[in-house]
């Protein structure tokens, strides 16, 4: 197996812009172009441009595509209308989360499943295995797409300048085929920043043209290129879980406080149903640790894996932590015992290299945009 990182279609462009590159899930990706804080603030107040071509696209087609996805995933994909999208998960038979996904219904019998970069092969293998007996095809389309995101309050105006698509009529978690900068694209109103924005699925050979067109269209509005570092602080402020941090194979959706994505009412069996029914009952009777927000009283930044303590006893663990540019202080997401999960709970601290730093328990998300 090759250990050389894969490069996106925009690799040379990132380097020409002076990006600091990093290996992420086997891909060479831009971490930042300049200041992470400036990139973060641009997305919150103006707009940012991201290369997300490392995400894993899998197409599921055929007369029984919906039935296959209903069997393979925990959500009710059969009720997704054409042109709409749904957040869901794929679980093991024991209920452990293999990945969280967005599924776009792109046609009457065609779906685009978007997996996290590090889990794309796992999801592809699981879908192919679970497709046995269904009249449907699972196709690896990772090389067929580049993915460019424009995110932030100015993004609708910027994208409108280079597309003839009806963006006003495009709802959140919807996608439609259109033309951007003269080339075909699937235009989706989705994102991972907590802001309004769009994700554009395009052929790799068209990626640079679209990036440059958006850059020019957004210049007056203050659009800047953004790397993965600010994408992480943006999603953290928005309380959005990241696989490998808030979501793992050791957790069920109910452990993660995301039991709502599991649709027991859908027709037929699905992988993990029995285990997830048991997990739902257990969570209702005796809540496990809950995912909460933590805001620092001081300046020291918590990191994933740090212990959360109260009265000298470990009551949880940090899953993600970073300085919050919007709040002006360090924040974290953490799983903590239910007894300490209520917002405002006193006496909670994070063990940062032997010092118990005081933190406030708050409800997620830390930040919510004004509609």
mmCIF file of C-alpha atoms in Angstrom, residues 295-299 329-330 348 357-360:
data_model
loop_
_atom_site.group_PDB
_atom_site.id
_atom_site.type_symbol
_atom_site.label_atom_id
_atom_site.label_comp_id
_atom_site.label_asym_id
_atom_site.label_seq_id
_atom_site.Cartn_x
_atom_site.Cartn_y
_atom_site.Cartn_z
ATOM 1 C CA UNK A 295 -15.473 27.005 28.057
ATOM 2 C CA UNK A 296 -12.183 27.866 29.763
ATOM 3 C CA UNK A 297 -11.988 30.308 32.642
ATOM 4 C CA UNK A 298 -8.281 30.743 31.844
ATOM 5 C CA UNK A 299 -6.098 30.606 28.734
ATOM 6 C CA UNK A 329 -11.054 31.812 24.915
ATOM 7 C CA UNK A 330 -10.328 28.071 24.727
ATOM 8 C CA UNK A 348 -15.621 21.071 36.601
ATOM 9 C CA UNK A 357 -7.890 24.242 34.929
ATOM 10 C CA UNK A 358 -11.455 25.460 35.666
ATOM 11 C CA UNK A 359 -14.038 25.170 32.886
ATOM 12 C CA UNK A 360 -17.704 26.106 32.545
#
